[in-house]
Amino acid sequence: MRTRVKICGNKTIEDVNHAVVYGADAVGFITDVPVKSSRKIDCETAKDLIEQVPVFVDSVLVIMPEDLDSAMTLIAETQPTCVQIHNDLPDNELAIISKTFEVRLIKTITVPEDASHRIADHIVSRIDSLTGIADAILLDTSTGARSGGTGKVHDWGISAEIVQRSKLPVILAGGLTPDNVYDAVREVHPFAVDTASGVETDGKRDHDKVRLFITRCGEAGR
C-alpha cells in the first residue's frame, strides 16, 4: 500500500499549492498553539487557507487546546477535514469532538528520543484505548519538556513494532527529511509520513525539499 504524505506547518497559499502540486495527500496548519513555533498561524489565517485546499486533499488542523470548548471553537471556525490533537485531552472529550464534527481525528502520541523498546507495550495499550474514538495516531518524538515538533528522530524499530500491532493507522513523524524518509518508510511501513521542519531551509519552507520528500516517499513504496 502506498505511504501517504502530510506536509505540515503551512503558512501561506504558496506553501499549500506547492505541496498539492507535488502530490501531498494532506496539508497541515499549526493553529493557535500555546508554544513558541515559527510555523504557527492564527485561526483566521488557518480558516482562509483551509478554504483553498482542493478537493481530494485533506486539510489538517493541528491544535493544542487548553480545553474542550477551545477545541470545538477552533474546529467550528476553520472547518478542516481532519483535526490533530497534539496534547492531552481526556478521551471522553476526544469522543465528543469525534461525534460532533464530520472530521477525522488524529491523536498525537510521543516517543521519547531515548526510549527503549519497552515503551511499545505502553503505546499500543494507549492506541487500544483510542480505538473507536480516533481515526489515526501520529507518532512524534519528544525531548525533555517538548512533546513533539522537535525535528528529532526516535527509534524507528519502536515505531515499526507499533505499526505491526496497532489497530489504528499510524502516521510517522519526528525528524523526517528528504534524506531519511526513504529509509523510514522501508523500515516502519507507516500509513503516512509527516514533516514540517524537514522541508525547510534556514527556518523557511523550501519547496524543492517538499518535492524531493514526496518523491522519495513514493520511491520507497515501489
Coordinates of N, CA and C in Angstrom, one line a residue:
M1 N 0.8 -1.2 0.0 CA 0.0 0.0 0.0 C 0.9 1.2 0.0
R2 N 0.5 2.2 -0.8 CA 1.3 3.5 -0.9 C 1.2 4.2 0.4
T3 N 2.4 4.7 0.8 CA 2.5 5.5 2.0 C 2.1 7.0 1.7
R4 N 1.2 7.5 2.4 CA 0.7 8.8 2.2 C 1.6 9.9 2.8
V5 N 1.4 11.1 2.4 CA 2.3 12.2 2.8 C 1.5 13.4 3.3
K6 N 1.9 13.8 4.5 CA 1.3 15.1 5.1 C 2.4 16.1 5.2
I7 N 2.3 17.2 4.6 CA 3.2 18.3 4.7 C 2.6 19.3 5.7
C8 N 3.3 19.5 6.9 CA 2.7 20.3 7.9 C 3.4 21.7 8.1
G9 N 2.8 22.5 8.9 CA 3.4 23.8 9.1 C 3.2 24.8 8.0
N10 N 2.2 24.7 7.2 CA 2.0 25.6 6.1 C 1.5 26.9 6.6
K11 N 2.0 28.0 6.0 CA 1.6 29.3 6.5 C 1.0 30.2 5.4
T12 N 1.3 29.9 4.1 CA 0.8 30.7 3.0 C 0.2 29.8 2.0
I13 N -0.6 30.4 1.1 CA -1.2 29.7 0.0 C -0.1 29.1 -1.0
E14 N 1.0 29.8 -1.1 CA 2.1 29.2 -1.9 C 2.6 27.9 -1.3
D15 N 2.7 27.9 0.0 CA 3.1 26.6 0.7 C 2.1 25.5 0.3
V16 N 0.8 25.8 0.4 CA -0.2 24.8 0.2 C -0.2 24.4 -1.3
N17 N -0.1 25.3 -2.2 CA -0.1 25.0 -3.6 C 1.0 24.1 -4.0
H18 N 2.2 24.5 -3.5 CA 3.4 23.6 -3.9 C 3.2 22.2 -3.4
A19 N 2.8 22.1 -2.1 CA 2.6 20.7 -1.6 C 1.6 19.9 -2.4
V20 N 0.5 20.6 -2.8 CA -0.5 19.9 -3.5 C 0.0 19.5 -4.9
V21 N 0.6 20.4 -5.6 CA 1.2 20.1 -6.9 C 2.1 19.0 -6.9
Y22 N 3.0 18.9 -5.9 CA 4.0 17.9 -5.8 C 3.4 16.5 -5.3
G23 N 2.1 16.5 -4.9 CA 1.5 15.2 -4.6 C 1.2 14.9 -3.2
A24 N 1.2 16.0 -2.3 CA 0.9 15.7 -0.9 C -0.6 15.2 -0.8
D25 N -0.8 14.3 0.1 CA -2.2 13.8 0.4 C -2.9 14.7 1.4
A26 N -2.1 15.4 2.2 CA -2.7 16.2 3.3 C -1.7 17.4 3.6
V27 N -2.3 18.5 3.9 CA -1.6 19.7 4.3 C -2.0 20.1 5.7
G28 N -1.0 20.4 6.6 CA -1.3 20.7 8.0 C -1.1 22.2 8.3
F29 N -1.9 22.6 9.3 CA -1.9 24.0 9.7 C -1.8 24.0 11.3
I30 N -0.7 24.5 11.8 CA -0.5 24.6 13.2 C -1.1 25.9 13.7
T31 N -2.2 25.7 14.5 CA -3.0 26.9 14.7 C -3.2 27.2 16.2
D32 N -2.9 28.4 16.5 CA -3.1 29.0 17.9 C -2.5 28.1 19.0
V33 N -1.4 27.5 18.7 CA -0.8 26.6 19.7 C -0.1 27.4 20.8
P34 N -0.1 27.0 22.1 CA 0.5 27.8 23.1 C 2.0 27.6 23.4
V35 N 2.7 27.4 22.3 CA 4.1 27.2 22.4 C 4.8 28.0 21.3
K36 N 6.1 28.3 21.5 CA 6.8 29.1 20.5 C 7.1 28.2 19.3
S37 N 6.6 28.7 18.1 CA 6.8 28.0 16.9 C 6.8 29.0 15.7
S38 N 7.8 28.9 14.8 CA 7.8 29.7 13.7 C 6.7 29.3 12.7
R39 N 6.1 28.2 12.9 CA 5.1 27.7 11.9 C 3.7 27.9 12.3
K40 N 3.4 28.5 13.5 CA 2.1 28.6 13.9 C 1.4 29.8 13.3
I41 N 0.1 29.7 13.0 CA -0.7 30.7 12.4 C -1.9 30.9 13.3
D42 N -2.6 32.0 13.1 CA -3.8 32.3 13.8 C -5.0 31.6 13.2
C43 N -6.1 31.6 13.9 CA -7.3 30.9 13.4 C -7.9 31.4 12.1
E44 N -7.8 32.8 12.0 CA -8.4 33.4 10.7 C -7.5 33.0 9.5
T45 N -6.2 33.0 9.7 CA -5.3 32.5 8.6 C -5.6 31.1 8.2
A46 N -5.7 30.2 9.3 CA -6.0 28.8 9.0 C -7.3 28.6 8.3
K47 N -8.3 29.3 8.7 CA -9.6 29.3 8.0 C -9.5 29.6 6.5
D48 N -8.8 30.7 6.3 CA -8.6 31.2 4.9 C -7.9 30.1 4.0
L49 N -6.8 29.6 4.6 CA -6.0 28.6 3.8 C -6.8 27.3 3.7
I50 N -7.5 26.8 4.7 CA -8.2 25.6 4.6 C -9.3 25.7 3.5
E51 N -9.9 26.8 3.4 CA -10.9 27.0 2.4 C -10.4 26.9 1.0
Q52 N -9.1 27.0 0.8 CA -8.4 27.0 -0.5 C -7.8 25.6 -0.8
V53 N -7.8 24.7 0.1 CA -7.3 23.4 -0.1 C -8.2 22.6 -1.1
P54 N -7.7 22.1 -2.2 CA -8.6 21.5 -3.2 C -9.2 20.2 -2.7
V55 N -10.3 19.8 -3.4 CA -11.0 18.6 -3.1 C -10.0 17.4 -3.3
F56 N -10.1 16.3 -2.5 CA -9.3 15.1 -2.5 C -7.9 15.3 -1.9
V57 N -7.7 16.5 -1.3 CA -6.5 16.7 -0.4 C -7.1 17.1 1.0
D58 N -6.6 16.4 2.0 CA -7.0 16.6 3.3 C -6.4 17.9 4.0
S59 N -7.2 18.6 4.7 CA -6.7 19.8 5.5 C -6.7 19.4 6.9
V60 N -5.6 19.5 7.6 CA -5.4 19.0 8.9 C -5.1 20.2 9.9
L61 N -6.1 20.4 10.8 CA -5.9 21.5 11.8 C -5.2 20.9 12.9
V62 N -4.0 21.4 13.2 CA -3.1 20.9 14.3 C -3.2 21.8 15.5
I63 N -3.8 21.3 16.6 CA -4.1 22.2 17.7 C -3.6 21.6 19.1
M64 N -3.4 22.4 20.0 CA -3.1 22.0 21.4 C -4.1 22.8 22.3
P65 N -5.4 22.4 22.3 CA -6.4 23.2 23.0 C -6.3 23.0 24.5
E66 N -6.5 24.1 25.3 CA -6.5 24.0 26.7 C -7.7 23.3 27.3
D67 N -8.8 23.2 26.5 CA -9.9 22.5 27.0 C -10.8 22.2 25.8
L68 N -11.9 21.4 26.1 CA -12.8 21.0 25.0 C -13.4 22.2 24.3
D69 N -13.9 23.2 25.0 CA -14.5 24.4 24.4 C -13.6 25.0 23.4
S70 N -12.3 25.2 23.7 CA -11.3 25.8 22.8 C -11.2 24.9 21.5
A71 N -11.1 23.6 21.7 CA -11.0 22.7 20.5 C -12.3 22.9 19.7
M72 N -13.4 22.9 20.3 CA -14.7 22.9 19.5 C -14.8 24.2 18.7
T73 N -14.3 25.3 19.3 CA -14.4 26.6 18.7 C -13.5 26.7 17.5
L74 N -12.2 26.2 17.6 CA -11.3 26.2 16.5 C -11.7 25.3 15.4
I75 N -12.3 24.2 15.7 CA -12.7 23.3 14.6 C -13.9 23.9 13.9
A76 N -14.9 24.4 14.6 CA -16.1 25.0 14.1 C -15.7 26.2 13.2
E77 N -14.7 27.0 13.6 CA -14.4 28.2 12.8 C -13.6 27.9 11.6
T78 N -12.8 26.8 11.6 CA -11.9 26.5 10.4 C -12.4 25.5 9.5
Q79 N -13.2 24.6 10.0 CA -13.9 23.5 9.1 C -12.8 22.7 8.3
P80 N -11.9 22.1 9.0 CA -10.9 21.2 8.3 C -11.6 19.8 8.0
T81 N -10.9 19.0 7.2 CA -11.4 17.6 7.1 C -10.8 16.7 8.1
C82 N -9.7 17.1 8.8 CA -9.1 16.3 9.9 C -8.6 17.3 11.0
V83 N -8.6 16.8 12.2 CA -8.1 17.6 13.3 C -7.1 16.7 14.0
Q84 N -5.9 17.3 14.3 CA -4.8 16.6 15.0 C -4.7 17.2 16.4
I85 N -5.0 16.4 17.4 CA -4.9 16.9 18.8 C -3.5 16.6 19.3
H86 N -2.7 17.6 19.5 CA -1.3 17.4 19.8 C -1.0 17.5 21.3
N87 N -2.0 17.5 22.1 CA -1.8 17.5 23.6 C -2.8 16.5 24.2
D88 N -2.9 16.5 25.5 CA -3.7 15.5 26.2 C -5.0 16.0 26.6
L89 N -6.0 15.8 25.8 CA -7.4 16.0 26.2 C -7.9 14.6 26.7
P90 N -8.8 14.6 27.7 CA -9.4 13.3 28.1 C -10.1 12.6 27.0
D91 N -10.1 11.3 27.1 CA -10.7 10.5 26.0 C -12.2 10.8 25.8
N92 N -12.9 11.1 26.9 CA -14.3 11.4 26.7 C -14.5 12.7 25.9
E93 N -13.6 13.7 26.1 CA -13.7 14.9 25.3 C -13.3 14.7 23.8
L94 N -12.3 13.8 23.6 CA -11.9 13.4 22.2 C -13.1 12.8 21.6
A95 N -13.9 12.0 22.3 CA -15.0 11.3 21.7 C -16.1 12.3 21.4
I96 N -16.3 13.3 22.2 CA -17.3 14.4 21.9 C -16.9 15.1 20.6
I97 N -15.6 15.4 20.4 CA -15.2 16.0 19.2 C -15.5 15.1 18.0
S98 N -15.2 13.9 18.1 CA -15.4 12.9 17.0 C -16.8 12.8 16.6
K99 N -17.7 12.9 17.6 CA -19.2 12.7 17.4 C -19.8 14.0 16.9
T100 N -19.2 15.1 17.3 CA -19.9 16.4 17.0 C -19.6 16.9 15.6
F101 N -18.3 16.6 15.1 CA -17.9 17.2 13.8 C -17.7 16.0 12.8
E102 N -17.9 16.4 11.5 CA -17.6 15.4 10.5 C -16.1 15.6 10.1
V103 N -15.3 15.3 11.0 CA -13.8 15.4 10.8 C -13.2 14.1 11.2
R104 N -12.1 13.7 10.6 CA -11.3 12.6 11.1 C -10.3 13.1 12.2
L105 N -10.3 12.3 13.3 CA -9.5 12.7 14.4 C -8.2 12.0 14.5
I106 N -7.1 12.7 14.5 CA -5.7 12.2 14.7 C -5.2 12.5 16.0
K107 N -4.8 11.6 16.8 CA -4.2 11.8 18.1 C -2.7 11.6 18.1
T108 N -2.0 12.6 18.5 CA -0.5 12.5 18.6 C -0.1 11.7 19.9
I109 N 0.8 10.8 19.7 CA 1.4 10.1 20.8 C 2.9 10.2 20.6
T110 N 3.6 10.6 21.7 CA 5.0 10.9 21.5 C 5.9 9.7 22.0
V111 N 7.0 9.5 21.3 CA 8.0 8.5 21.6 C 9.3 9.3 22.1
P112 N 9.7 9.2 23.3 CA 10.9 9.9 23.7 C 12.1 9.5 22.8
E113 N 13.0 10.5 22.6 CA 14.1 10.3 21.7 C 15.0 9.2 22.2
D114 N 15.1 9.0 23.5 CA 16.0 7.9 24.0 C 15.2 6.7 24.6
A115 N 14.0 6.5 24.1 CA 13.1 5.4 24.6 C 13.7 4.1 24.3
S116 N 13.4 3.1 25.1 CA 13.7 1.7 24.8 C 12.5 1.0 24.2
H117 N 12.6 -0.2 23.7 CA 11.5 -0.9 23.1 C 10.4 -1.2 24.1
R118 N 10.7 -1.2 25.4 CA 9.6 -1.5 26.3 C 8.4 -0.5 26.2
I119 N 8.7 0.7 25.7 CA 7.6 1.7 25.6 C 6.6 1.3 24.6
A120 N 6.9 0.4 23.7 CA 5.9 -0.1 22.7 C 4.7 -0.6 23.3
D121 N 4.8 -1.4 24.3 CA 3.6 -2.0 25.0 C 2.7 -0.9 25.5
H122 N 3.3 0.1 26.1 CA 2.5 1.2 26.7 C 1.8 1.9 25.6
I123 N 2.5 2.2 24.5 CA 1.8 3.0 23.4 C 0.7 2.1 22.7
V124 N 1.0 0.9 22.5 CA -0.1 0.0 21.9 C -1.3 0.0 22.8
S125 N -1.1 -0.1 24.1 CA -2.2 -0.1 25.0 C -3.0 1.3 24.9
R126 N -2.2 2.4 24.8 CA -2.9 3.7 24.6 C -3.7 3.7 23.3
I127 N -3.1 3.1 22.2 CA -3.8 3.1 21.0 C -5.1 2.3 21.1
D128 N -5.0 1.2 21.8 CA -6.2 0.3 22.0 C -7.3 1.1 22.7
S129 N -7.0 2.0 23.6 CA -8.0 2.8 24.4 C -8.6 3.9 23.5
L130 N -7.9 4.2 22.4 CA -8.4 5.2 21.4 C -9.2 4.7 20.3
T131 N -9.2 3.3 20.2 CA -9.9 2.7 19.1 C -11.4 3.0 19.3
G132 N -12.1 3.4 18.2 CA -13.4 3.9 18.3 C -13.6 5.3 18.6
I133 N -12.5 6.0 18.9 CA -12.5 7.4 19.1 C -11.7 8.1 18.1
A134 N -10.4 7.8 18.0 CA -9.6 8.4 16.9 C -9.6 7.6 15.6
D135 N -9.3 8.3 14.5 CA -9.2 7.6 13.2 C -7.8 7.2 12.9
A136 N -6.8 7.8 13.5 CA -5.4 7.5 13.3 C -4.6 8.1 14.5
I137 N -3.4 7.6 14.6 CA -2.5 8.2 15.6 C -1.2 8.6 14.9
L138 N -0.6 9.7 15.4 CA 0.6 10.2 14.9 C 1.7 10.0 15.9
L139 N 2.8 9.3 15.5 CA 3.9 9.1 16.4 C 5.0 10.2 16.2
D140 N 5.2 11.1 17.2 CA 6.2 12.1 17.1 C 7.2 11.9 18.2
T141 N 8.3 12.6 18.1 CA 9.4 12.5 19.0 C 9.4 13.5 20.1
S142 N 9.5 13.1 21.3 CA 9.6 14.1 22.5 C 11.0 14.1 23.0
T143 N 11.4 15.3 23.4 CA 12.8 15.5 24.0 C 12.6 16.4 25.2
G144 N 12.9 15.9 26.4 CA 12.8 16.8 27.6 C 11.4 17.3 27.7
A145 N 11.2 18.6 27.8 CA 9.9 19.2 28.0 C 9.1 19.3 26.8
R146 N 9.7 19.1 25.6 CA 9.0 19.3 24.3 C 8.3 18.0 23.9
S147 N 7.0 18.1 23.7 CA 6.2 16.9 23.3 C 5.9 16.9 21.9
G148 N 6.9 16.7 21.0 CA 6.7 16.7 19.6 C 7.1 18.0 19.0
G149 N 7.1 18.0 17.6 CA 7.6 19.2 16.9 C 9.0 19.5 17.2
T150 N 9.8 18.5 17.5 CA 11.2 18.7 17.9 C 12.2 18.6 16.7
G151 N 11.7 18.0 15.6 CA 12.6 17.8 14.5 C 13.6 16.7 14.7
K152 N 13.4 15.9 15.8 CA 14.3 14.8 16.1 C 13.7 13.5 15.8
V153 N 14.6 12.6 15.4 CA 14.2 11.2 15.1 C 14.2 10.3 16.3
H154 N 13.2 9.4 16.4 CA 13.2 8.4 17.5 C 13.6 7.1 16.9
D155 N 13.6 6.1 17.7 CA 14.0 4.7 17.2 C 12.9 4.2 16.3
W156 N 13.2 4.0 15.1 CA 12.2 3.5 14.1 C 11.8 2.1 14.4
G157 N 12.7 1.3 15.1 CA 12.3 0.0 15.4 C 11.1 -0.1 16.3
I158 N 11.0 0.9 17.2 CA 9.9 1.0 18.1 C 8.6 1.3 17.3
S159 N 8.8 2.3 16.4 CA 7.6 2.6 15.5 C 7.2 1.5 14.7
A160 N 8.1 0.7 14.1 CA 7.8 -0.4 13.3 C 7.0 -1.5 14.1
E161 N 7.4 -1.7 15.3 CA 6.6 -2.6 16.2 C 5.2 -2.1 16.5
I162 N 5.1 -0.8 16.7 CA 3.8 -0.3 17.0 C 2.9 -0.4 15.7
V163 N 3.5 -0.1 14.6 CA 2.7 -0.3 13.3 C 2.1 -1.7 13.2
Q164 N 3.0 -2.7 13.5 CA 2.6 -4.1 13.3 C 1.4 -4.4 14.3
R165 N 1.4 -3.8 15.5 CA 0.5 -4.2 16.5 C -0.7 -3.2 16.6
S166 N -0.7 -2.1 15.9 CA -1.7 -1.1 16.1 C -3.0 -1.4 15.4
K167 N -4.1 -1.1 16.1 CA -5.4 -1.3 15.5 C -5.8 -0.1 14.6
L168 N -5.1 1.0 14.7 CA -5.3 2.2 14.0 C -4.2 2.5 13.1
P169 N -4.5 3.2 12.0 CA -3.4 3.7 11.1 C -2.4 4.6 11.8
V170 N -1.1 4.4 11.5 CA -0.1 5.1 12.2 C 0.6 6.1 11.2
I171 N 0.7 7.3 11.6 CA 1.4 8.3 10.8 C 2.7 8.6 11.5
L172 N 3.8 8.4 10.8 CA 5.2 8.6 11.4 C 5.6 10.0 11.2
A173 N 6.1 10.6 12.3 CA 6.7 12.0 12.3 C 7.9 12.0 13.1
G174 N 8.6 13.1 13.2 CA 9.8 13.2 14.0 C 11.0 13.2 13.2
G175 N 11.5 14.3 12.8 CA 12.8 14.4 12.2 C 12.9 13.9 10.8
L176 N 11.8 13.7 10.1 CA 11.8 13.2 8.7 C 12.2 14.2 7.7
T177 N 13.1 13.9 6.8 CA 13.6 14.8 5.8 C 13.7 14.1 4.5
P178 N 14.0 14.8 3.4 CA 14.2 14.1 2.1 C 15.3 13.1 2.2
D179 N 16.3 13.3 3.1 CA 17.4 12.4 3.1 C 17.1 11.1 3.9
N180 N 16.1 11.1 4.7 CA 15.9 9.8 5.5 C 14.5 9.2 5.3
V181 N 13.6 9.9 4.6 CA 12.2 9.4 4.5 C 12.1 8.0 3.8
Y182 N 13.0 7.8 2.8 CA 13.0 6.5 2.1 C 13.3 5.4 3.1
D183 N 14.3 5.6 3.9 CA 14.7 4.5 4.9 C 13.6 4.4 5.9
A184 N 13.0 5.5 6.3 CA 11.9 5.4 7.3 C 10.7 4.6 6.8
V185 N 10.3 4.9 5.6 CA 9.2 4.1 5.1 C 9.5 2.7 4.9
R186 N 10.7 2.4 4.4 CA 11.1 0.9 4.2 C 11.1 0.2 5.6
E187 N 11.5 0.9 6.6 CA 11.7 0.2 7.9 C 10.4 0.1 8.7
V188 N 9.6 1.2 8.7 CA 8.5 1.3 9.6 C 7.2 0.9 8.9
H189 N 7.0 1.1 7.6 CA 5.8 0.8 6.9 C 4.6 1.5 7.5
P190 N 4.7 2.8 7.7 CA 3.6 3.6 8.2 C 2.5 3.8 7.2
F191 N 1.3 4.1 7.7 CA 0.2 4.5 6.8 C 0.6 5.8 6.1
A192 N 1.2 6.7 6.8 CA 1.6 8.0 6.3 C 2.8 8.5 7.0
V193 N 3.5 9.5 6.4 CA 4.6 10.2 7.0 C 4.3 11.7 7.1
D194 N 4.9 12.4 8.0 CA 4.6 13.8 8.3 C 5.9 14.5 8.5
T195 N 6.0 15.7 7.9 CA 7.2 16.5 8.0 C 6.8 18.0 8.1
A196 N 7.6 18.8 8.7 CA 7.5 20.3 8.8 C 8.9 20.9 8.7
S197 N 9.6 20.8 9.7 CA 11.0 21.3 9.7 C 11.9 20.6 8.7
G198 N 11.5 19.4 8.4 CA 12.4 18.6 7.4 C 12.3 19.1 6.0
V199 N 11.4 20.0 5.7 CA 11.3 20.6 4.4 C 11.5 22.1 4.4
E200 N 12.4 22.5 5.4 CA 12.7 23.9 5.5 C 14.2 24.1 5.3
T201 N 14.6 25.3 4.9 CA 16.0 25.7 4.9 C 16.1 27.1 5.6
D202 N 16.9 27.1 6.6 CA 17.1 28.4 7.4 C 15.7 28.8 7.9
G203 N 14.9 27.9 8.4 CA 13.7 28.2 9.0 C 12.5 28.6 8.1
K204 N 12.8 28.5 6.8 CA 11.7 28.8 5.8 C 11.4 27.6 4.9
R205 N 10.1 27.6 4.5 CA 9.7 26.5 3.6 C 10.5 26.4 2.4
D206 N 11.0 25.3 2.1 CA 11.9 25.0 0.9 C 11.1 24.1 0.0
H207 N 10.5 24.7 -1.1 CA 9.6 23.9 -2.0 C 10.3 22.8 -2.7
D208 N 11.6 23.0 -3.0 CA 12.4 21.9 -3.6 C 12.5 20.7 -2.7
K209 N 12.6 21.0 -1.4 CA 12.7 19.9 -0.4 C 11.3 19.2 -0.3
V210 N 10.2 20.0 -0.4 CA 8.9 19.4 -0.4 C 8.8 18.4 -1.5
R211 N 9.2 18.8 -2.7 CA 9.1 17.9 -3.9 C 9.9 16.7 -3.7
L212 N 11.1 16.8 -3.2 CA 12.0 15.7 -3.0 C 11.5 14.8 -2.0
F213 N 11.0 15.3 -0.9 CA 10.4 14.5 0.2 C 9.3 13.6 -0.3
I214 N 8.4 14.2 -1.1 CA 7.3 13.4 -1.6 C 7.7 12.4 -2.6
T215 N 8.7 12.8 -3.5 CA 9.2 11.8 -4.5 C 9.9 10.6 -3.8
R216 N 10.7 10.9 -2.8 CA 11.4 9.8 -2.2 C 10.5 8.9 -1.3
C217 N 9.5 9.4 -0.8 CA 8.5 8.6 -0.1 C 7.8 7.7 -1.1
G218 N 7.5 8.2 -2.3 CA 6.9 7.4 -3.3 C 7.8 6.3 -3.8
E219 N 9.1 6.6 -3.9 CA 10.1 5.6 -4.3 C 10.2 4.5 -3.3
A220 N 10.1 4.8 -2.1 CA 10.2 3.7 -1.0 C 9.1 2.7 -1.1
G221 N 8.0 3.1 -1.7 CA 6.8 2.1 -1.7 C 6.8 1.3 -2.9
R222 N 7.8 1.4 -3.8 CA 7.8 0.7 -5.1 C 8.4 -0.7 -4.9

